[in-house]
């Protein structure tokens, strides 16, 4: 795993998955590697009441019902569509589900404007076709077809980014559970084995880009993942990701808990301002998701580590926040400037502490970008 920039969940948590599989005596649907209860436990972590000999860490933070509904959907062999704002953990949940159920989360199609029907069905090895003609040996199966043949989970990221032609091709796969290969005279149908299903994700902000047809919607169970607004849950997510970052980079850097509180409060303030805005020009372009919050913190930690600081300070955190969220000029800079003068400055005078350095760091970053 050390020579992988980012190991997939089934490799990263291989030891834990092996152990869970060894103690799992629950009924398993189809070709699942873990029972539904163990899949939920792998994702949400163990509790004392589970009576296990070892702790299983929580990997996804959100309402338990979202995970349970997702598992039930996949056990019914229906497609699962995780939909929500950017940064709500849809892709991470999809990866964890595929890793726990199939021990393979890498059968992924990325939806874009350039995604074609070949990407979800099959294509051909041109040199082999020229040399020996079209056959199953010269066919290149898509990740979805590979998932069908193996009876495992395939994933489709950003479904609404793909065109209607691609979406229509997915309808037949979800309905009929097979793919025809008209170029071949024999062995020209690939049937899905039990256990095959598709987990798709869609960004709710992409509504209107390539809306799903009613026919495709009927073939998915929808699970809507909301933005995490509970401060306790959000703090747990940020701390989990921060500790993971420090371990991955072998960074020994102090991250004061008071600074995490400042970061959490800043995002809460900016979300409240966005909610009260009357036009898009008064809202930051950023979705202000938990993932973006983690990105701000990661930027600040790496900046501090590489440029000689022994601990993260408020000035660096403020600079990272402004640099990450000021995407439009002058609109976003004006919104951040208003926030710094109207909220951060009074809070600095009243509370002092980390807010004082946060005020100065933000002012400098805004001035530099203006």
Short mmCIF file of C-alpha atoms in Angstrom, two decimals:
data_model
loop_
_atom_site.label_atom_id
_atom_site.label_comp_id
_atom_site.label_asym_id
_atom_site.label_seq_id
_atom_site.Cartn_x
_atom_site.Cartn_y
_atom_site.Cartn_z
CA UNK A 1 0.00 0.00 0.00
CA UNK A 2 2.98 2.30 0.56
CA UNK A 3 3.58 2.65 -3.20
CA UNK A 4 -0.03 3.79 -3.86
CA UNK A 5 -0.87 7.46 -3.80
CA UNK A 6 -4.38 6.54 -2.68
CA UNK A 7 -5.28 2.95 -1.88
CA UNK A 8 -8.89 1.89 -2.53
CA UNK A 9 -10.94 1.04 0.54
CA UNK A 10 -10.66 -2.73 0.08
CA UNK A 11 -6.86 -2.49 0.23
CA UNK A 12 -6.67 0.23 2.87
CA UNK A 13 -8.93 -1.76 5.21
CA UNK A 14 -8.00 -5.24 3.99
CA UNK A 15 -7.05 -6.55 7.44
CA UNK A 16 -10.30 -5.31 8.95
CA UNK A 17 -12.38 -6.75 6.10
CA UNK A 18 -10.60 -10.12 6.42
CA UNK A 19 -11.36 -10.21 10.13
CA UNK A 20 -14.99 -9.20 9.69
CA UNK A 21 -15.40 -11.92 7.07
CA UNK A 22 -13.92 -14.50 9.43
CA UNK A 23 -16.37 -13.72 12.26
CA UNK A 24 -19.42 -13.04 10.08
CA UNK A 25 -22.06 -15.73 10.51
CA UNK A 26 -24.99 -13.70 9.14
CA UNK A 27 -26.88 -14.54 5.94
CA UNK A 28 -25.29 -13.05 2.83
CA UNK A 29 -27.28 -12.08 -0.27
CA UNK A 30 -26.03 -13.39 -3.61
CA UNK A 31 -22.22 -13.35 -3.79
CA UNK A 32 -21.72 -10.78 -1.02
CA UNK A 33 -18.53 -11.10 0.98
CA UNK A 34 -20.17 -9.71 4.15
CA UNK A 35 -23.70 -9.87 5.52
CA UNK A 36 -25.75 -6.65 5.51
CA UNK A 37 -25.20 -6.17 9.26
CA UNK A 38 -21.44 -6.47 8.84
CA UNK A 39 -21.46 -4.10 5.86
CA UNK A 40 -23.19 -1.51 8.05
CA UNK A 41 -20.75 -2.16 10.89
CA UNK A 42 -17.74 -1.78 8.57
CA UNK A 43 -18.99 1.61 7.38
CA UNK A 44 -20.40 3.07 10.60
CA UNK A 45 -18.01 1.47 13.07
CA UNK A 46 -18.57 -0.90 15.99
CA UNK A 47 -20.21 -0.23 19.33
CA UNK A 48 -19.78 -1.97 22.65
CA UNK A 49 -23.17 -3.66 22.22
CA UNK A 50 -21.85 -5.46 19.12
CA UNK A 51 -19.70 -7.67 21.37
CA UNK A 52 -16.74 -7.87 18.99
CA UNK A 53 -13.19 -8.72 20.03
CA UNK A 54 -11.79 -5.65 18.28
CA UNK A 55 -12.94 -2.15 17.48
CA UNK A 56 -13.98 -1.22 13.96
CA UNK A 57 -13.49 2.46 13.22
CA UNK A 58 -16.21 4.63 11.76
CA UNK A 59 -15.41 5.56 8.17
CA UNK A 60 -18.46 7.48 6.99
CA UNK A 61 -20.30 10.05 9.07
CA UNK A 62 -23.97 10.54 8.43
CA UNK A 63 -27.39 9.26 9.36
CA UNK A 64 -27.48 5.49 9.92
CA UNK A 65 -30.71 5.26 7.91
CA UNK A 66 -28.92 6.38 4.71
CA UNK A 67 -26.45 3.49 5.00
CA UNK A 68 -29.15 0.96 5.85
CA UNK A 69 -31.37 2.02 2.94
CA UNK A 70 -28.38 1.80 0.59
CA UNK A 71 -27.57 -1.73 1.75
CA UNK A 72 -31.18 -2.88 1.47
CA UNK A 73 -31.38 -1.46 -2.07
CA UNK A 74 -28.28 -3.35 -3.19
CA UNK A 75 -29.56 -6.55 -1.57
CA UNK A 76 -32.68 -6.25 -3.73
CA UNK A 77 -30.46 -6.00 -6.87
CA UNK A 78 -31.92 -2.60 -7.73
CA UNK A 79 -29.64 0.24 -8.76
CA UNK A 80 -28.69 2.71 -6.03
CA UNK A 81 -28.43 6.44 -6.74
CA UNK A 82 -26.71 8.59 -4.12
CA UNK A 83 -27.63 12.20 -4.75
CA UNK A 84 -26.61 15.37 -2.92
CA UNK A 85 -24.54 18.53 -2.95
CA UNK A 86 -20.80 18.40 -3.74
CA UNK A 87 -18.66 17.18 -0.87
CA UNK A 88 -21.33 15.30 1.05
CA UNK A 89 -19.44 11.99 0.92
CA UNK A 90 -21.46 10.26 -1.82
CA UNK A 91 -18.45 8.79 -3.63
CA UNK A 92 -16.80 7.72 -0.38
CA UNK A 93 -19.97 5.93 0.74
CA UNK A 94 -20.23 4.25 -2.68
CA UNK A 95 -16.62 3.09 -2.43
CA UNK A 96 -17.09 1.71 1.09
CA UNK A 97 -20.25 -0.16 0.07
CA UNK A 98 -18.53 -1.73 -2.95
CA UNK A 99 -15.45 -2.64 -0.89
CA UNK A 100 -17.49 -4.32 1.85
CA UNK A 101 -19.87 -6.15 -0.49
CA UNK A 102 -17.55 -7.14 -3.34
CA UNK A 103 -14.00 -6.42 -2.10
CA UNK A 104 -13.58 -4.40 -5.28
CA UNK A 105 -14.49 -0.71 -5.48
CA UNK A 106 -12.45 0.06 -8.62
CA UNK A 107 -15.00 -0.90 -11.31
CA UNK A 108 -15.87 2.74 -11.93
CA UNK A 109 -17.16 4.74 -14.90
CA UNK A 110 -16.71 8.49 -14.60
CA UNK A 111 -19.60 10.38 -16.12
CA UNK A 112 -18.61 13.35 -18.29
CA UNK A 113 -19.83 15.00 -21.47
CA UNK A 114 -17.35 12.73 -23.29
CA UNK A 115 -18.57 9.47 -21.79
CA UNK A 116 -19.90 7.16 -24.52
CA UNK A 117 -21.94 3.97 -24.64
CA UNK A 118 -18.67 2.04 -25.09
CA UNK A 119 -17.60 3.16 -21.61
CA UNK A 120 -20.49 1.28 -20.01
CA UNK A 121 -20.66 -1.68 -22.41
CA UNK A 122 -17.55 -2.70 -24.35
CA UNK A 123 -15.03 -1.66 -26.99
CA UNK A 124 -12.53 -3.50 -29.18
CA UNK A 125 -8.79 -4.08 -29.22
CA UNK A 126 -8.20 -2.81 -32.76
CA UNK A 127 -4.88 -4.60 -33.33
CA UNK A 128 -6.36 -7.96 -32.25
CA UNK A 129 -9.45 -7.41 -34.42
CA UNK A 130 -7.22 -6.73 -37.47
CA UNK A 131 -5.09 -9.79 -36.74
CA UNK A 132 -7.74 -12.34 -35.71
CA UNK A 133 -11.15 -10.76 -36.20
CA UNK A 134 -13.79 -9.89 -33.66
CA UNK A 135 -14.14 -12.34 -30.80
CA UNK A 136 -14.63 -12.32 -27.05
CA UNK A 137 -10.84 -12.34 -26.74
CA UNK A 138 -10.51 -9.10 -28.71
CA UNK A 139 -13.31 -7.39 -26.79
CA UNK A 140 -12.50 -4.90 -24.04
CA UNK A 141 -15.24 -5.08 -21.41
CA UNK A 142 -16.20 -1.89 -19.58
CA UNK A 143 -16.01 -1.76 -15.78
CA UNK A 144 -19.80 -2.22 -15.72
CA UNK A 145 -19.62 -5.33 -17.92
CA UNK A 146 -16.81 -6.69 -15.76
CA UNK A 147 -19.01 -6.18 -12.71
CA UNK A 148 -21.86 -8.02 -14.48
CA UNK A 149 -19.65 -11.00 -15.31
CA UNK A 150 -18.29 -11.16 -11.76
CA UNK A 151 -21.59 -10.63 -9.96
CA UNK A 152 -20.18 -7.63 -8.10
CA UNK A 153 -20.85 -3.93 -7.68
CA UNK A 154 -20.13 -1.48 -10.49
CA UNK A 155 -20.01 2.26 -9.88
CA UNK A 156 -21.05 5.20 -12.06
CA UNK A 157 -19.82 8.60 -10.86
CA UNK A 158 -21.62 11.84 -11.77
CA UNK A 159 -24.42 10.18 -13.70
CA UNK A 160 -26.11 13.46 -14.65
CA UNK A 161 -22.90 14.64 -16.32
CA UNK A 162 -23.27 11.98 -19.00
CA UNK A 163 -25.48 12.41 -22.08
CA UNK A 164 -28.96 10.98 -22.59
CA UNK A 165 -27.60 8.30 -24.98
CA UNK A 166 -25.37 6.92 -22.25
CA UNK A 167 -28.17 7.07 -19.70
CA UNK A 168 -30.48 5.21 -22.08
CA UNK A 169 -27.90 2.45 -22.49
CA UNK A 170 -27.84 2.07 -18.73
CA UNK A 171 -31.61 1.50 -18.65
CA UNK A 172 -31.35 -1.81 -20.52
CA UNK A 173 -28.53 -3.01 -18.27
CA UNK A 174 -30.52 -2.24 -15.12
CA UNK A 175 -33.71 -3.74 -16.58
CA UNK A 176 -32.61 -6.79 -18.53
CA UNK A 177 -29.39 -7.53 -16.67
CA UNK A 178 -27.55 -8.47 -19.83
CA UNK A 179 -25.61 -6.86 -22.70
CA UNK A 180 -25.91 -8.01 -26.31
CA UNK A 181 -22.84 -8.06 -28.56
CA UNK A 182 -24.30 -7.91 -32.11
CA UNK A 183 -20.85 -8.01 -33.74
CA UNK A 184 -20.45 -11.66 -32.68
CA UNK A 185 -22.32 -14.66 -34.11
CA UNK A 186 -21.84 -16.86 -31.05
CA UNK A 187 -21.32 -16.23 -27.36
CA UNK A 188 -22.84 -12.83 -27.99
CA UNK A 189 -24.69 -12.12 -24.76
CA UNK A 190 -23.12 -11.25 -21.42
CA UNK A 191 -25.50 -12.06 -18.57
CA UNK A 192 -25.17 -10.45 -15.16
CA UNK A 193 -24.47 -12.90 -12.34
CA UNK A 194 -26.33 -12.67 -9.02
CA UNK A 195 -24.82 -9.93 -6.88
CA UNK A 196 -24.39 -7.45 -9.70
CA UNK A 197 -25.72 -3.98 -9.10
CA UNK A 198 -24.78 -0.38 -9.84
CA UNK A 199 -24.13 2.42 -7.39
CA UNK A 200 -24.42 5.78 -9.14
CA UNK A 201 -23.81 9.24 -7.75
CA UNK A 202 -25.31 12.52 -8.90
CA UNK A 203 -24.64 16.10 -7.93
CA UNK A 204 -27.85 17.91 -7.02
CA UNK A 205 -26.30 21.14 -8.30
CA UNK A 206 -26.15 19.62 -11.79
CA UNK A 207 -29.91 19.68 -12.17
CA UNK A 208 -30.69 20.77 -15.71
CA UNK A 209 -27.36 19.58 -17.15
CA UNK A 210 -28.58 16.12 -18.25
CA UNK A 211 -31.67 15.34 -16.23
CA UNK A 212 -32.46 11.68 -15.70
CA UNK A 213 -35.38 10.29 -17.68
CA UNK A 214 -38.36 8.95 -15.78
CA UNK A 215 -37.51 5.47 -17.12
CA UNK A 216 -34.03 5.59 -15.61
CA UNK A 217 -35.28 7.06 -12.34
CA UNK A 218 -37.65 4.10 -11.93
CA UNK A 219 -34.70 1.73 -12.05
CA UNK A 220 -32.87 3.38 -9.17
CA UNK A 221 -33.66 3.72 -5.51
CA UNK A 222 -32.74 7.26 -4.50
CA UNK A 223 -30.85 8.03 -1.30
CA UNK A 224 -30.43 11.77 -0.81
CA UNK A 225 -27.32 12.68 1.20
CA UNK A 226 -27.72 16.10 2.87
CA UNK A 227 -24.96 18.53 3.78
CA UNK A 228 -23.74 17.83 7.32
CA UNK A 229 -24.88 20.75 9.48
CA UNK A 230 -24.61 19.14 12.91
CA UNK A 231 -21.45 20.65 14.42
CA UNK A 232 -20.57 17.56 16.42
CA UNK A 233 -20.81 15.27 13.39
CA UNK A 234 -18.93 17.70 11.20
CA UNK A 235 -16.17 18.05 13.81
CA UNK A 236 -15.80 14.25 13.89
CA UNK A 237 -15.47 14.10 10.11
CA UNK A 238 -12.88 16.88 10.02
CA UNK A 239 -10.84 15.32 12.84
CA UNK A 240 -10.99 11.89 11.19
CA UNK A 241 -9.73 13.26 7.86
CA UNK A 242 -7.08 15.42 9.56
CA UNK A 243 -5.63 12.47 11.45
CA UNK A 244 -5.64 10.45 8.22
CA UNK A 245 -3.79 13.24 6.40
CA UNK A 246 -1.13 13.54 9.12
CA UNK A 247 -0.55 9.76 9.05
CA UNK A 248 -0.39 9.57 5.26
CA UNK A 249 2.19 12.34 4.99
CA UNK A 250 4.08 11.37 8.17
CA UNK A 251 3.54 14.89 9.45
CA UNK A 252 4.15 15.66 13.11
CA UNK A 253 2.27 18.91 13.47
CA UNK A 254 0.09 20.19 16.26
CA UNK A 255 -3.42 21.17 15.18
CA UNK A 256 -4.95 23.08 18.12
CA UNK A 257 -8.58 22.06 18.81
CA UNK A 258 -9.46 25.74 19.17
CA UNK A 259 -8.51 26.27 15.51
CA UNK A 260 -10.83 23.49 14.42
CA UNK A 261 -13.59 25.30 16.29
CA UNK A 262 -12.76 28.51 14.41
CA UNK A 263 -12.89 26.67 11.08
CA UNK A 264 -16.22 24.99 11.90
CA UNK A 265 -17.75 28.27 13.07
CA UNK A 266 -16.55 30.15 9.98
CA UNK A 267 -18.18 27.65 7.64
CA UNK A 268 -21.38 27.73 9.71
CA UNK A 269 -21.40 31.55 9.49
CA UNK A 270 -20.82 31.55 5.73
CA UNK A 271 -23.54 28.93 5.16
CA UNK A 272 -25.98 31.04 7.18
CA UNK A 273 -25.07 34.09 5.08
CA UNK A 274 -25.58 32.09 1.88
CA UNK A 275 -28.96 30.92 3.13
CA UNK A 276 -30.03 34.51 3.77
CA UNK A 277 -28.74 35.80 0.41
CA UNK A 278 -31.33 36.99 -2.09
CA UNK A 279 -29.26 36.43 -5.25
CA UNK A 280 -26.42 34.25 -6.50
CA UNK A 281 -24.07 37.25 -6.53
CA UNK A 282 -24.44 37.41 -2.75
CA UNK A 283 -23.46 33.74 -2.32
CA UNK A 284 -20.00 32.22 -2.51
CA UNK A 285 -19.55 29.95 -5.51
CA UNK A 286 -18.31 27.27 -3.11
CA UNK A 287 -20.87 24.77 -1.81
CA UNK A 288 -19.27 25.22 1.65
CA UNK A 289 -19.36 21.45 2.11
CA UNK A 290 -17.54 19.45 4.73
CA UNK A 291 -15.19 18.22 1.99
CA UNK A 292 -14.22 21.81 1.16
CA UNK A 293 -13.69 22.48 4.83
CA UNK A 294 -11.30 19.53 4.96
CA UNK A 295 -9.55 20.88 1.85
CA UNK A 296 -8.99 24.24 3.56
CA UNK A 297 -7.53 22.51 6.61
CA UNK A 298 -5.34 20.21 4.49
CA UNK A 299 -3.95 23.21 2.59
CA UNK A 300 -3.15 24.99 5.85
CA UNK A 301 -1.51 21.91 7.41
CA UNK A 302 0.70 21.25 4.39
CA UNK A 303 1.66 24.93 4.17
CA UNK A 304 2.66 24.95 7.83
CA UNK A 305 4.57 21.67 7.54
CA UNK A 306 6.54 22.56 4.41
CA UNK A 307 7.42 26.06 5.52
CA UNK A 308 8.74 25.32 8.96
CA UNK A 309 5.95 25.89 11.47
CA UNK A 310 5.74 23.52 14.45
CA UNK A 311 2.01 24.03 14.82
CA UNK A 312 -0.86 25.30 12.74
CA UNK A 313 -1.67 28.95 13.41
CA UNK A 314 -4.77 31.05 12.84
CA UNK A 315 -3.14 33.30 10.23
CA UNK A 316 -2.26 30.36 7.97
CA UNK A 317 -5.73 28.85 8.38
CA UNK A 318 -7.38 32.15 7.43
CA UNK A 319 -5.15 32.50 4.37
CA UNK A 320 -6.06 28.98 3.23
CA UNK A 321 -9.76 29.65 3.72
CA UNK A 322 -9.72 32.85 1.70
CA UNK A 323 -7.54 31.33 -1.02
CA UNK A 324 -9.79 28.29 -1.33
CA UNK A 325 -13.15 30.08 -1.31
CA UNK A 326 -12.36 33.20 -3.33
CA UNK A 327 -13.02 31.67 -6.74
CA UNK A 328 -14.75 34.58 -8.42
CA UNK A 329 -13.29 38.05 -8.48
CA UNK A 330 -14.64 40.42 -7.36
CA UNK A 331 -17.86 38.71 -6.16
CA UNK A 332 -16.40 36.12 -3.76
CA UNK A 333 -13.78 38.53 -2.44
CA UNK A 334 -16.50 41.09 -1.68
CA UNK A 335 -18.51 38.46 0.23
CA UNK A 336 -15.48 37.35 2.24
CA UNK A 337 -14.46 40.94 2.94
CA UNK A 338 -17.96 41.66 4.25
CA UNK A 339 -17.79 38.58 6.45
CA UNK A 340 -14.39 39.51 7.85
CA UNK A 341 -15.48 43.06 8.70
CA UNK A 342 -18.98 42.22 9.88
CA UNK A 343 -18.41 38.97 11.77
CA UNK A 344 -14.75 38.08 12.31
CA UNK A 345 -13.69 41.55 13.47
CA UNK A 346 -16.40 41.88 16.19
CA UNK A 347 -15.77 38.29 17.29
CA UNK A 348 -12.04 39.01 17.54
CA UNK A 349 -12.69 42.02 19.77
CA UNK A 350 -15.12 40.09 21.94
CA UNK A 351 -13.40 36.70 22.22
CA UNK A 352 -9.75 37.33 21.33
CA UNK A 353 -7.68 34.15 21.21
CA UNK A 354 -7.41 32.45 17.83
CA UNK A 355 -9.93 34.86 16.31
CA UNK A 356 -7.38 37.69 16.53
CA UNK A 357 -4.85 35.88 14.33
CA UNK A 358 -7.66 34.66 12.09
CA UNK A 359 -8.79 38.26 11.57
CA UNK A 360 -5.32 39.45 10.57
CA UNK A 361 -4.57 36.46 8.35
CA UNK A 362 -7.85 36.88 6.48
CA UNK A 363 -7.33 40.62 6.01
CA UNK A 364 -3.90 40.05 4.52
CA UNK A 365 -5.12 37.30 2.18
CA UNK A 366 -8.06 39.43 0.96
CA UNK A 367 -5.79 42.43 0.39
CA UNK A 368 -3.31 40.29 -1.56
CA UNK A 369 -6.04 38.91 -3.85
CA UNK A 370 -7.88 42.21 -4.34
#
